[in-house]
Coordinates of C-alpha atoms and ligand atoms in Angstrom, one line a residue:
X1 CA -29.2 -21.3 17.1
X2 CA -30.9 -19.3 14.4
X3 CA -34.3 -17.8 15.2
X4 CA -37.3 -18.3 13.0
X5 CA -36.9 -15.3 10.8
X6 CA -33.1 -15.7 10.5
X7 CA -31.5 -15.3 7.1
X8 CA -28.4 -16.5 5.4
X9 CA -27.2 -12.9 5.6
X10 CA -27.2 -13.2 9.4
X11 CA -25.2 -16.4 9.2
X12 CA -22.7 -14.7 6.9
X13 CA -22.3 -11.8 9.4
X14 CA -21.7 -14.3 12.2
X15 CA -19.0 -15.8 10.1
X16 CA -17.5 -12.4 9.6
X17 CA -17.6 -11.8 13.4
X18 CA -15.8 -15.2 13.9
X19 CA -13.1 -13.9 11.6
X20 CA -12.6 -10.9 13.8
X21 CA -13.9 -8.4 11.3
X22 CA -14.5 -5.0 12.9
X23 CA -15.4 -2.9 9.8
X24 CA -17.2 -3.5 6.5
X25 CA -16.8 -0.7 4.0
X26 CA -19.4 -0.2 1.3
X27 CA -22.6 0.9 -0.2
X28 CA -25.8 -1.0 0.1
X29 CA -28.1 -2.0 -2.8
X30 CA -31.5 -3.4 -3.3
X31 CA -30.1 -6.9 -3.5
X32 CA -28.1 -7.0 -0.2
X33 CA -30.5 -5.3 2.2
X34 CA -30.5 -8.4 4.4
X35 CA -26.7 -8.3 4.8
X36 CA -26.7 -4.6 5.6
X37 CA -29.5 -5.1 8.1
X38 CA -27.6 -8.0 9.7
X39 CA -24.5 -5.9 9.9
X40 CA -26.5 -3.1 11.6
X41 CA -27.5 -5.6 14.3
X42 CA -23.9 -6.8 14.7
X43 CA -20.9 -5.3 16.6
X44 CA -19.2 -5.0 13.2
X45 CA -19.3 -1.3 12.0
X46 CA -20.6 -0.8 8.5
X47 CA -18.8 2.2 7.1
X48 CA -20.9 3.8 4.5
X49 CA -18.8 5.3 1.7
X50 CA -19.6 7.5 -1.3
X51 CA -18.1 5.3 -4.0
X52 CA -17.5 1.5 -4.0
X53 CA -14.0 2.0 -5.3
X54 CA -13.2 4.0 -2.2
X55 CA -14.7 1.2 0.0
X56 CA -12.3 -1.3 -1.6
X57 CA -9.3 1.1 -1.0
X58 CA -10.4 1.4 2.6
X59 CA -10.6 -2.4 3.0
X60 CA -7.2 -2.7 1.4
X61 CA -5.5 -0.2 3.8
X62 CA -7.3 -1.8 6.8
X63 CA -5.9 -5.2 5.6
X64 CA -2.5 -3.7 5.1
X65 CA -2.3 -2.2 8.6
X66 CA -3.9 -5.1 10.5
X67 CA -2.6 -8.1 8.6
X68 CA -6.2 -9.4 8.6
X69 CA -8.4 -9.2 5.5
X70 CA -10.2 -5.9 5.1
X71 CA -13.8 -6.3 4.0
X72 CA -15.7 -4.3 1.4
X73 CA -19.3 -4.8 0.2
X74 CA -21.4 -3.7 -2.7
X75 CA -24.5 -4.5 -4.5
X76 CA -24.6 -6.5 -7.8
X77 CA -23.6 -5.3 -11.2
X78 CA -22.5 -1.7 -11.1
X79 CA -21.7 -1.7 -7.4
X80 CA -19.6 -4.8 -7.7
X81 CA -17.8 -3.5 -10.8
X82 CA -16.9 -0.3 -9.0
X83 CA -15.1 -2.4 -6.3
X84 CA -12.7 -3.8 -8.9
X85 CA -9.9 -1.2 -8.9
X86 CA -9.4 -1.4 -5.2
X87 CA -9.6 -5.2 -5.3
X88 CA -7.0 -5.4 -8.0
X89 CA -4.9 -2.9 -6.0
X90 CA -5.0 -5.2 -2.9
X91 CA -4.2 -8.2 -5.1
X92 CA -1.1 -6.7 -6.7
X93 CA 0.0 -5.0 -3.4
X94 CA 0.0 -8.3 -1.5
X95 CA -2.7 -7.2 0.8
X96 CA -5.5 -9.4 2.3
X97 CA -8.9 -8.3 1.3
X98 CA -12.3 -10.0 1.0
X99 CA -14.8 -8.4 -1.3
X100 CA -18.5 -9.3 -1.1
X101 CA -21.2 -8.4 -3.5
X102 CA -24.8 -9.2 -4.2
X103 CA -25.7 -11.1 -7.4
X104 CA -29.1 -11.7 -9.0
X105 CA -31.0 -14.7 -7.7
X106 CA -30.2 -18.3 -8.7
X107 CA -33.8 -18.2 -10.2
X108 CA -32.6 -16.0 -13.1
X109 CA -28.8 -15.9 -13.2
X110 CA -28.7 -18.3 -16.2
X111 CA -30.5 -15.8 -18.5
X112 CA -29.7 -12.3 -19.8
X113 CA -32.1 -10.6 -17.3
X114 CA -31.9 -7.2 -15.6
X115 CA -28.4 -6.3 -14.2
X116 CA -26.9 -9.7 -14.9
X117 CA -23.2 -9.6 -15.6
X118 CA -20.7 -12.4 -15.0
X119 CA -19.2 -11.0 -11.8
X120 CA -17.3 -14.1 -10.8
X121 CA -15.8 -14.1 -14.3
X122 CA -14.8 -10.4 -13.9
X123 CA -13.2 -10.9 -10.5
X124 CA -11.4 -14.1 -11.3
X125 CA -8.3 -12.5 -13.0
X126 CA -7.9 -9.9 -10.3
X127 CA -8.2 -12.1 -7.2
X128 CA -6.7 -15.3 -5.7
X129 CA -10.2 -16.8 -5.6
X130 CA -13.6 -15.7 -6.8
X131 CA -16.8 -17.7 -6.6
X132 CA -20.6 -17.6 -6.2
X133 CA -22.2 -18.8 -3.0
X134 CA -24.6 -21.4 -4.5
X135 CA -26.7 -22.2 -1.4
X136 CA -27.0 -21.1 2.3
X137 CA -25.3 -24.2 3.6
X138 CA -22.1 -23.2 1.8
X139 CA -21.6 -19.9 3.7
X140 CA -19.5 -21.1 6.6
X141 CA -17.0 -22.9 4.4
X142 CA -16.9 -20.3 1.7
X143 CA -16.4 -17.4 4.1
X144 CA -13.6 -19.2 6.0
X145 CA -12.0 -20.1 2.7
X146 CA -12.2 -16.5 1.5
X147 CA -10.3 -15.3 4.6
X148 CA -7.8 -18.1 4.6
X149 CA -6.9 -17.7 1.0
X150 CA -6.7 -13.9 1.3
X151 CA -4.5 -14.0 4.3
X152 CA -2.2 -16.8 3.3
X153 CA 1.1 -15.8 1.6
X154 CA 1.3 -14.2 -0.8
X155 CA -1.8 -12.4 0.5
X156 CA -4.3 -10.9 -1.9
X157 CA -7.9 -10.4 -2.6
X158 CA -10.8 -12.9 -2.7
X159 CA -14.4 -12.3 -3.9
X160 CA -17.7 -13.9 -3.2
X161 CA -21.0 -13.1 -5.0
X162 CA -24.1 -13.7 -2.9
X163 CA -27.2 -14.3 -4.9
X164 CA -30.2 -12.2 -3.8
X165 CA -32.4 -15.3 -3.1
X166 CA -29.6 -17.0 -1.2
X167 CA -28.9 -14.1 1.2
X168 CA -32.6 -13.8 2.1
X169 CA -33.2 -17.6 2.5
X170 CA -33.3 -19.4 5.8
X171 CA -30.0 -21.1 6.6
X172 CA -30.1 -24.9 7.4
X173 CA -30.3 -25.7 11.1
X174 CA -26.9 -26.1 12.7
X175 CA -25.0 -24.0 10.1
X176 CA -22.5 -22.1 12.2
X177 CA -19.2 -20.3 11.6
X178 CA -16.2 -22.6 11.4
X179 CA -13.2 -22.2 13.8
X180 CA -10.5 -20.0 12.4
X181 CA -7.1 -21.5 11.8
X182 CA -4.2 -19.4 10.6
X183 CA -1.4 -20.6 8.5
X184 CA 1.9 -20.4 10.3
X185 CA 5.4 -20.3 8.9
X186 CA 8.1 -22.4 10.4
X187 CA 11.9 -22.4 10.7
X188 CA 13.6 -22.7 7.3
X189 CA 15.2 -25.9 6.4
X190 CA 18.8 -26.2 7.7
X191 CA 20.0 -27.2 4.3
X192 CA 18.9 -23.9 2.8
X193 CA 20.6 -21.9 5.6
X194 CA 23.8 -23.9 5.0
X195 CA 23.8 -23.3 1.3
X196 CA 23.2 -19.5 1.9
X197 CA 26.0 -19.6 4.4
X198 CA 28.3 -20.9 1.7
X199 CA 27.4 -18.1 -0.7
X200 CA 27.8 -15.5 2.0
X201 CA 31.1 -17.1 3.0
X202 CA 32.5 -16.4 -0.5
X203 CA 30.9 -12.9 -0.8
X204 CA 32.9 -9.8 -0.7
X205 CA 30.3 -7.1 -0.9
X206 CA 26.8 -8.2 -0.1
X207 CA 23.8 -5.9 0.3
X208 CA 20.4 -6.4 2.0
X209 CA 17.2 -5.5 0.3
X210 CA 14.0 -5.4 2.5
X211 CA 10.7 -5.8 0.7
X212 CA 7.0 -5.9 1.5
X213 CA 7.2 -9.4 3.0
X214 CA 9.7 -8.2 5.6
X215 CA 7.1 -5.5 6.6
X216 CA 4.2 -8.0 6.7
X217 CA 6.1 -10.5 8.9
X218 CA 7.4 -8.0 11.4
X219 CA 11.0 -8.9 10.6
X220 CA 12.4 -5.4 11.5
X221 CA 14.2 -6.5 14.7
X222 CA 15.9 -9.5 13.1
X223 CA 16.8 -7.5 10.0
X224 CA 18.4 -4.9 12.1
X225 CA 20.4 -7.5 14.1
X226 CA 21.5 -9.1 10.9
X227 CA 22.6 -5.8 9.3
X228 CA 24.5 -4.8 12.4
X229 CA 26.2 -8.1 12.8
X230 CA 27.3 -8.3 9.2
X231 CA 27.8 -4.5 8.9
X232 CA 25.8 -4.5 5.7
X233 CA 23.8 -1.6 4.1
X234 CA 20.1 -2.1 3.8
X235 CA 17.9 -0.7 1.1
X236 CA 14.1 -1.1 1.2
X237 CA 11.5 -1.3 -1.5
X238 CA 8.7 1.3 -1.5
X239 CA 6.4 -1.1 0.3
X240 CA 9.2 -2.0 2.7
X241 CA 9.7 1.6 3.8
X242 CA 10.2 1.9 7.5
X243 CA 11.1 -1.8 8.1
X244 CA 14.7 -0.5 8.5
X245 CA 14.8 2.9 10.1
X246 CA 16.2 5.6 7.7
X247 CA 18.2 7.2 10.5
X248 CA 20.3 4.1 11.0
X249 CA 23.9 4.5 9.7
X250 CA 23.4 1.5 7.5
X251 CA 20.2 2.7 5.8
X252 CA 20.4 3.5 2.1
X253 CA 16.8 4.6 1.6
X254 CA 14.4 3.2 -1.0
X255 CA 14.9 1.7 -4.4
X256 CA 12.2 1.6 -7.1
X257 CA 12.5 5.1 -8.6
X258 CA 12.4 5.3 -12.4
X259 CA 16.1 6.5 -12.6
X260 CA 19.3 5.4 -11.0
X261 CA 18.7 7.0 -7.6
X262 CA 21.2 7.3 -4.7
X263 CA 20.3 3.9 -3.2
X264 CA 21.0 2.2 -6.5
X265 CA 24.7 3.0 -6.2
X266 CA 24.7 0.6 -3.2
X267 CA 23.9 -2.2 -5.6
X268 CA 26.3 -1.4 -8.3
X269 CA 29.4 -3.0 -6.7
X270 CA 27.5 -5.7 -4.8
X271 CA 28.2 -9.3 -5.6
X272 CA 25.4 -10.8 -3.5
X273 CA 21.9 -9.4 -2.8
X274 CA 20.1 -10.9 0.2
X275 CA 16.5 -10.1 -0.6
X276 CA 14.3 -10.2 2.4
X277 CA 10.6 -10.4 1.7
X278 CA 11.0 -8.9 -1.8
X279 CA 8.2 -9.5 -4.3
X280 CA 8.5 -9.0 -8.1
X281 CA 5.4 -6.7 -8.2
X282 CA 7.3 -4.1 -6.2
X283 CA 9.8 -3.1 -8.8
X284 CA 11.7 -4.6 -11.7
X285 CA 14.9 -6.3 -10.5
X286 CA 16.7 -5.0 -13.6
X287 CA 17.1 -1.8 -11.7
X288 CA 19.4 -3.5 -9.2
X289 CA 20.9 -6.3 -11.3
X290 CA 21.1 -4.9 -14.8
X291 CA 23.9 -7.3 -15.9
X292 CA 22.5 -10.4 -14.1
X293 CA 25.9 -10.8 -12.4
X294 CA 24.7 -10.7 -8.7
X295 CA 23.8 -13.8 -6.8
X296 CA 20.5 -13.6 -5.1
X297 CA 19.7 -15.1 -1.7
X298 CA 15.9 -15.0 -1.6
X299 CA 14.4 -15.1 1.9
X300 CA 10.6 -15.3 2.0
X301 CA 7.7 -17.5 3.0
X302 CA 7.4 -18.8 -0.6
X303 CA 9.8 -19.4 -3.5
X304 CA 10.7 -16.4 -5.8
X305 CA 8.9 -15.6 -9.0
X306 CA 11.0 -16.2 -12.0
X307 CA 12.8 -13.2 -13.6
X308 CA 16.0 -13.2 -15.7
X309 CA 17.4 -10.4 -13.6
X310 CA 16.6 -12.2 -10.3
X311 CA 18.9 -15.3 -10.5
X312 CA 18.2 -17.1 -7.2
X313 CA 21.4 -18.8 -5.9
X314 CA 19.7 -20.0 -2.8
X315 CA 16.0 -19.8 -1.8
X316 CA 15.2 -19.8 1.9
X317 CA 11.5 -20.4 2.7
X318 CA 9.9 -20.0 6.1
X319 CA 9.2 -17.5 8.8
X320 CA 11.2 -14.4 7.7
X321 CA 12.4 -13.2 11.1
X322 CA 13.5 -16.8 12.1
X323 CA 15.2 -17.2 8.8
X324 CA 17.2 -14.0 9.4
X325 CA 18.1 -15.1 12.9
X326 CA 19.3 -18.5 11.5
X327 CA 21.4 -16.8 8.9
X328 CA 23.0 -14.6 11.5
X329 CA 24.0 -17.6 13.6
X330 CA 25.2 -19.5 10.6
X331 CA 27.4 -16.7 9.3
X332 CA 29.0 -14.9 12.2
X333 CA 30.9 -12.6 9.8
X334 CA 31.5 -8.9 9.7
X335 CA 31.9 -7.4 6.2
X336 CA 34.2 -4.5 5.4
X337 CA 32.3 -1.2 5.4
X338 CA 31.1 -0.2 2.0
X339 CA 32.3 3.4 1.3
X340 CA 29.2 4.0 -0.9
X341 CA 26.9 3.8 2.2
X342 CA 28.1 7.0 3.8
X343 CA 28.2 8.8 0.5
X344 CA 24.6 7.8 -0.3
X345 CA 23.4 8.8 3.1
X346 CA 25.1 12.1 2.7
X347 CA 23.5 12.8 -0.6
X348 CA 20.0 12.0 0.7
X349 CA 20.5 14.1 3.9
X350 CA 21.8 17.0 1.9
X351 CA 18.9 17.0 -0.6
X352 CA 16.4 17.0 2.2
X353 CA 18.3 19.7 4.2
X354 CA 18.4 21.9 1.1
X355 CA 14.7 21.4 0.6
X356 CA 13.9 22.3 4.2
X357 CA 15.6 25.6 3.8
X358 CA 14.3 26.4 0.3
X359 CA 11.9 29.4 0.6
X360 CA 10.8 29.5 -3.1
X361 CA 7.1 29.6 -3.9
X362 CA 5.4 27.5 -5.3
X363 CA 7.2 25.1 -2.9
X364 CA 9.8 22.6 -4.1
X365 CA 8.9 19.0 -3.7
X366 CA 11.9 18.6 -1.4
X367 CA 10.5 21.3 0.9
X368 CA 7.1 19.7 1.0
X369 CA 8.6 16.3 1.9
X370 CA 10.9 17.9 4.6
X371 CA 7.9 19.8 6.2
X372 CA 5.7 16.7 6.1
X373 CA 8.5 14.8 7.9
X374 CA 8.9 17.6 10.4
X375 CA 5.1 17.7 11.1
X376 CA 4.6 13.9 11.7
X377 CA 5.8 11.8 14.6
X378 CA 7.9 8.6 14.0
X379 CA 4.8 6.3 14.3
X380 CA 2.3 8.6 12.4
X381 CA 1.1 7.3 9.1
X382 CA 1.3 9.1 5.7
X383 CA -0.3 7.6 2.6
X384 CA 1.2 9.0 -0.6
X385 CA -0.9 8.7 -3.7
X386 CA 0.3 7.7 -7.1
X387 CA 1.9 10.4 -9.2
X388 CA 5.0 12.6 -8.9
X389 CA 4.1 13.0 -5.3
X390 CA 4.7 9.3 -4.7
X391 CA 8.1 9.4 -6.3
X392 CA 9.2 12.3 -4.1
X393 CA 7.8 10.8 -1.0
X394 CA 9.2 7.3 -1.7
X395 CA 12.7 8.4 -2.4
X396 CA 13.1 11.2 0.1
X397 CA 10.7 10.8 3.0
X398 CA 12.6 9.2 5.9
X399 CA 10.6 6.4 7.6
X400 CA 11.3 4.9 10.9
X401 CA 8.7 2.2 11.5
X402 CA 6.9 -0.4 9.3
X403 CA 3.8 0.7 7.6
X404 CA 4.2 4.4 8.4
X405 CA 4.6 5.5 4.7
X406 CA 2.0 3.7 2.6
X407 CA 2.2 3.7 -1.2
X408 CA 0.7 1.6 -3.9
X409 CA 3.5 0.2 -6.0
X410 CA 2.1 -3.1 -7.1
X411 CA -0.7 -1.6 -9.3
X412 CA 0.3 2.0 -8.7
X413 CA -3.2 3.2 -8.7
X414 CA -4.3 6.8 -8.4
X415 CA -6.9 7.7 -5.8
X416 CA -6.3 5.2 -3.0
X417 CA -4.7 7.5 -0.5
X418 CA -7.7 9.6 0.6
X419 CA -10.0 6.7 1.2
X420 CA -7.1 4.7 2.6
X421 CA -6.3 7.3 5.1
X422 CA -9.9 7.1 6.4
X423 CA -9.4 3.4 7.1
X424 CA -6.0 4.1 8.7
X425 CA -7.6 6.6 11.0
X426 CA -10.3 4.0 11.9
X427 CA -7.9 1.1 12.6
X428 CA -5.0 3.1 14.0
X429 CA -6.6 5.7 16.2
X430 CA -3.4 5.8 18.3
X431 CA -1.5 7.7 15.6
X432 CA -2.2 10.6 13.3
X433 CA -2.9 10.1 9.6
X434 CA -2.1 12.2 6.6
X435 CA -3.0 11.7 3.0
X436 CA -0.5 13.3 0.5
X437 CA -2.2 13.4 -2.8
X438 CA -1.8 15.1 -6.2
X439 CA -4.6 17.4 -7.3
X440 CA -5.5 14.9 -10.0
X441 CA -5.9 12.0 -7.6
X442 CA -7.7 14.1 -5.0
X443 CA -10.6 14.9 -7.3
X444 CA -10.9 11.1 -8.0
X445 CA -12.1 10.6 -4.4
X446 CA -12.8 14.0 -2.8
X447 CA -16.3 12.9 -2.0
X448 CA -15.0 10.7 0.8
X449 CA -14.4 13.9 2.8
X450 CA -18.0 13.5 3.7
X451 CA -17.4 9.9 4.9
X452 CA -14.5 11.1 7.1
X453 CA -16.6 13.9 8.6
X454 CA -19.6 11.6 9.2
X455 CA -17.3 9.1 10.9
X456 CA -15.9 12.0 13.0
X457 CA -12.3 11.0 12.1
X458 CA -9.3 13.2 12.5
X459 CA -7.7 13.4 9.1
X460 CA -5.4 15.7 7.2
X461 CA -5.2 15.8 3.5
X462 CA -2.3 17.6 1.8
X463 CA -2.9 18.3 -1.9
X464 CA 0.3 18.8 -3.9
X465 CA -1.2 21.3 -6.5
X466 CA 0.4 21.7 -9.9
X467 CA -2.8 21.8 -12.1
X468 CA -1.6 18.8 -14.0
X469 CA -1.1 15.0 -14.1
X470 CA 2.4 15.8 -13.0
X471 CA 4.0 12.4 -13.3
X472 CA 2.8 12.0 -16.9
X473 CA 4.0 15.4 -17.8
X474 CA 7.4 14.5 -16.3
X475 CA 7.6 11.2 -18.3
X476 CA 6.5 13.0 -21.5
X477 CA 9.1 15.8 -21.0
X478 CA 11.8 13.2 -20.4
X479 CA 11.0 10.8 -23.2
X480 CA 9.4 13.0 -25.9
X481 CA 10.8 16.5 -25.0
X482 CA 7.2 17.8 -24.9
X483 CA 3.9 17.1 -23.1
X484 CA 0.2 17.3 -24.0
X485 CA -3.2 16.5 -22.5
X486 CA -1.9 16.6 -19.0
X487 CA -2.9 20.1 -17.8
X488 CA -6.2 21.0 -16.1
X489 CA -7.6 23.6 -13.8
X490 CA -8.9 23.0 -10.2
X491 CA -11.9 24.1 -8.2
X492 CA -11.2 26.3 -5.2
X493 CA -10.1 23.6 -2.8
X494 CA -10.6 25.7 0.3
X495 CA -14.2 26.4 -0.5
X496 CA -14.7 22.8 -1.6
X497 CA -13.4 21.5 1.7
X498 CA -15.5 24.0 3.6
X499 CA -18.6 23.0 1.7
X500 CA -18.1 19.5 3.1
X501 CA -17.7 20.9 6.6
X502 CA -13.9 20.4 6.7
X503 CA -11.3 23.0 7.3
X504 CA -9.6 24.4 4.2
X505 CA -6.3 26.2 3.9
X506 CA -4.2 27.3 0.9
X507 CA -0.5 27.7 1.5
X508 CA 0.5 31.2 0.3
X509 CA 4.3 31.1 1.2
X510 CA 6.9 28.4 1.8
X511 CA 6.9 29.0 5.6
X512 CA 3.2 28.6 5.9
X513 CA 3.2 24.9 5.2
X514 CA 4.7 23.5 8.4
X515 CA 2.5 25.6 10.8
X516 CA -0.6 24.6 8.6
X517 CA 0.3 21.0 8.8
X518 CA 0.8 21.1 12.6
X519 CA -2.5 22.9 13.1
X520 CA -4.3 20.4 11.0
X521 CA -2.7 17.4 12.6
X522 CA -3.6 18.8 16.1
X523 CA -7.2 19.4 15.0
X524 CA -9.8 16.7 15.9
X525 CA -11.6 16.9 12.5
X526 CA -10.9 16.9 8.8
X527 CA -8.5 19.4 7.3
X528 CA -7.5 20.0 3.6
X529 CA -4.3 21.8 2.9
X530 CA -3.6 22.8 -0.7
X531 CA 0.1 23.4 -1.4
X532 CA 1.2 24.8 -4.8
X533 CA 4.3 22.8 -5.8
X534 CA 6.9 23.6 -8.4
X535 CA 7.4 20.5 -10.5
X536 CA 10.1 22.1 -12.6
X537 CA 12.2 20.2 -10.0
X538 CA 11.1 16.9 -11.5
X539 CA 13.2 17.1 -14.7
X540 CA 16.0 18.8 -12.8
X541 CA 16.1 15.7 -10.5
X542 CA 16.2 13.2 -13.3
X543 CA 18.8 15.2 -15.1
X544 CA 20.9 15.4 -12.0
X545 CA 20.6 11.7 -11.3
X546 CA 21.4 10.9 -14.9
X547 CA 24.7 12.8 -14.5
X548 CA 25.6 11.1 -11.2
X549 CA 28.0 8.3 -11.8
X550 CA 29.7 6.4 -9.1
X551 CA 31.1 9.2 -7.0
X552 CA 32.6 6.7 -4.6
Ligands
TPP601 C1 -6.4 5.2 -11.7 C2 -5.2 5.6 -12.5 N1 -5.4 6.4 -13.6 C3 -4.3 6.8 -14.3 C4 -3.0 6.4 -13.9 C5 -1.8 6.9 -14.6 N2 -1.2 8.0 -13.8 C6 -0.2 7.7 -13.0 S1 0.3 9.1 -12.1 C7 -0.7 10.0 -13.0 C8 -0.8 11.5 -12.7 C9 -1.1 11.8 -11.3 O1 -1.5 13.2 -11.2 P1 -1.7 13.9 -9.8 O2 -2.6 13.1 -8.9 O3 -2.1 15.3 -10.0 O4 -0.3 13.8 -9.1 P2 1.1 14.4 -9.6 O5 1.7 13.4 -10.5 O6 0.8 15.7 -10.2 O7 1.9 14.6 -8.3 C10 -1.5 9.3 -13.9 C11 -2.5 9.9 -14.8 C12 -2.9 5.6 -12.7 N3 -1.8 5.2 -12.2 N4 -4.0 5.3 -12.0

């Protein structure tokens, strides 16, 4: 029972504890000191950050890796507004996140007083649910709802504004956290499986596509069993990377790149796409079904979003792994091997092998990807930030386990990887974490080096340095034949890292990168490696892919 000086903030923290929350990421403000104080007295760890946007990215990655909503917290007005990019990123990346902020008191929210902005109105379009906690008694139901909505398919972000006079008020006697119930997904309807079996019975060259939902629902084993039984190739989306191991002979790699990449050739001849946990935010289905002539079997916990290039022949809704097992039993068929599979795998392997041996300086992107792969173990986590770096990592970095290569491909925001890696290091201390970031994105959140050091986390940051917003330069060169307003200069990253108390290293020759990565990953603290990269390879790649046409 609450003691005499208990506050609604303490009740709120008890509700967070009941949800199993272990970390809250954020920055305090004058208007939520009761909450921050209550967190101090709770087993939940308040991870103080240096920017609220970074706190939201941390909550997002914690949510992505644990499957339970990550929590970020800010003060009212400016603090809450700073949370928004990370909140929108979680929402578009199907990641459970609960954002909390202060709001001015109910005694003055109705007038244009100091620091009043309509926060609920601002969060509503970028969340599944945003609301104001109107009274202490509402806290148990509203916190439970925030978590339930955030964690239920399709997961996303929720937001609660806690007015200053509500958080400091005494909660009503008997107000306690509600029991936690989690939504469960059941076997799909037999009729759906039967209709899918008919489509697959007539199919000549189906292909499997594994998306983010397959990763969230731990469908890797069932997917593998299905692919092996049917002898079908599997491509993943960027968010699905790792859900089907890239060293499997049926793995085609990832689709989602801006051009017709190797894996896309696997879709060209296909008549049926069995899309497992694919979500429209991940990439435009026009890339794999340009003529709308392929039948889609959509397997997910919820019906597919509508898109002209995603004509659903059969929708299967339910637990994804169980749906795949049911399909395997219903269609005990082995398809003829697709000759494109081996050819695609060969092209991917050759590009990576050429990269591994390339001694040029600055390093080619392929060399950086190959050395990153060589330095990390199968279960270690790399977060690749948005930019050309993401494109290279997404298409070329072989992944072997779910959630070991994390990208933002729903909102594709810059800056998430450095703060995200801090959350990964916190919630997955059993593996090593690397943030691969462009020099543009690094300077958007380099201040979080201090957070990592204060939290005593082992963390390696690899900066792909080209002194430019490389992806935009690439796009301008491709579409306009020239580029402008994309080049900048950098500070001395080694001295910058050292000034924070981190280790700094600048790669001076191609063969320095791998030893530098290994040393940093073995180090118990924070290391920043700057690697000059030769992005002339960007246009060479898109030219080469443009010239590739069905070599099978
Ligand atoms: C927050 C945000 N601002 C702008 C963009 C548009 N954008 C996408 S990639 C990119 C350039 C990234 O540059 P850098 O981090 O140096 O990586 P590189 O492309 O050079 O590998 C920009 C400006 C974005 N996606 N997110």
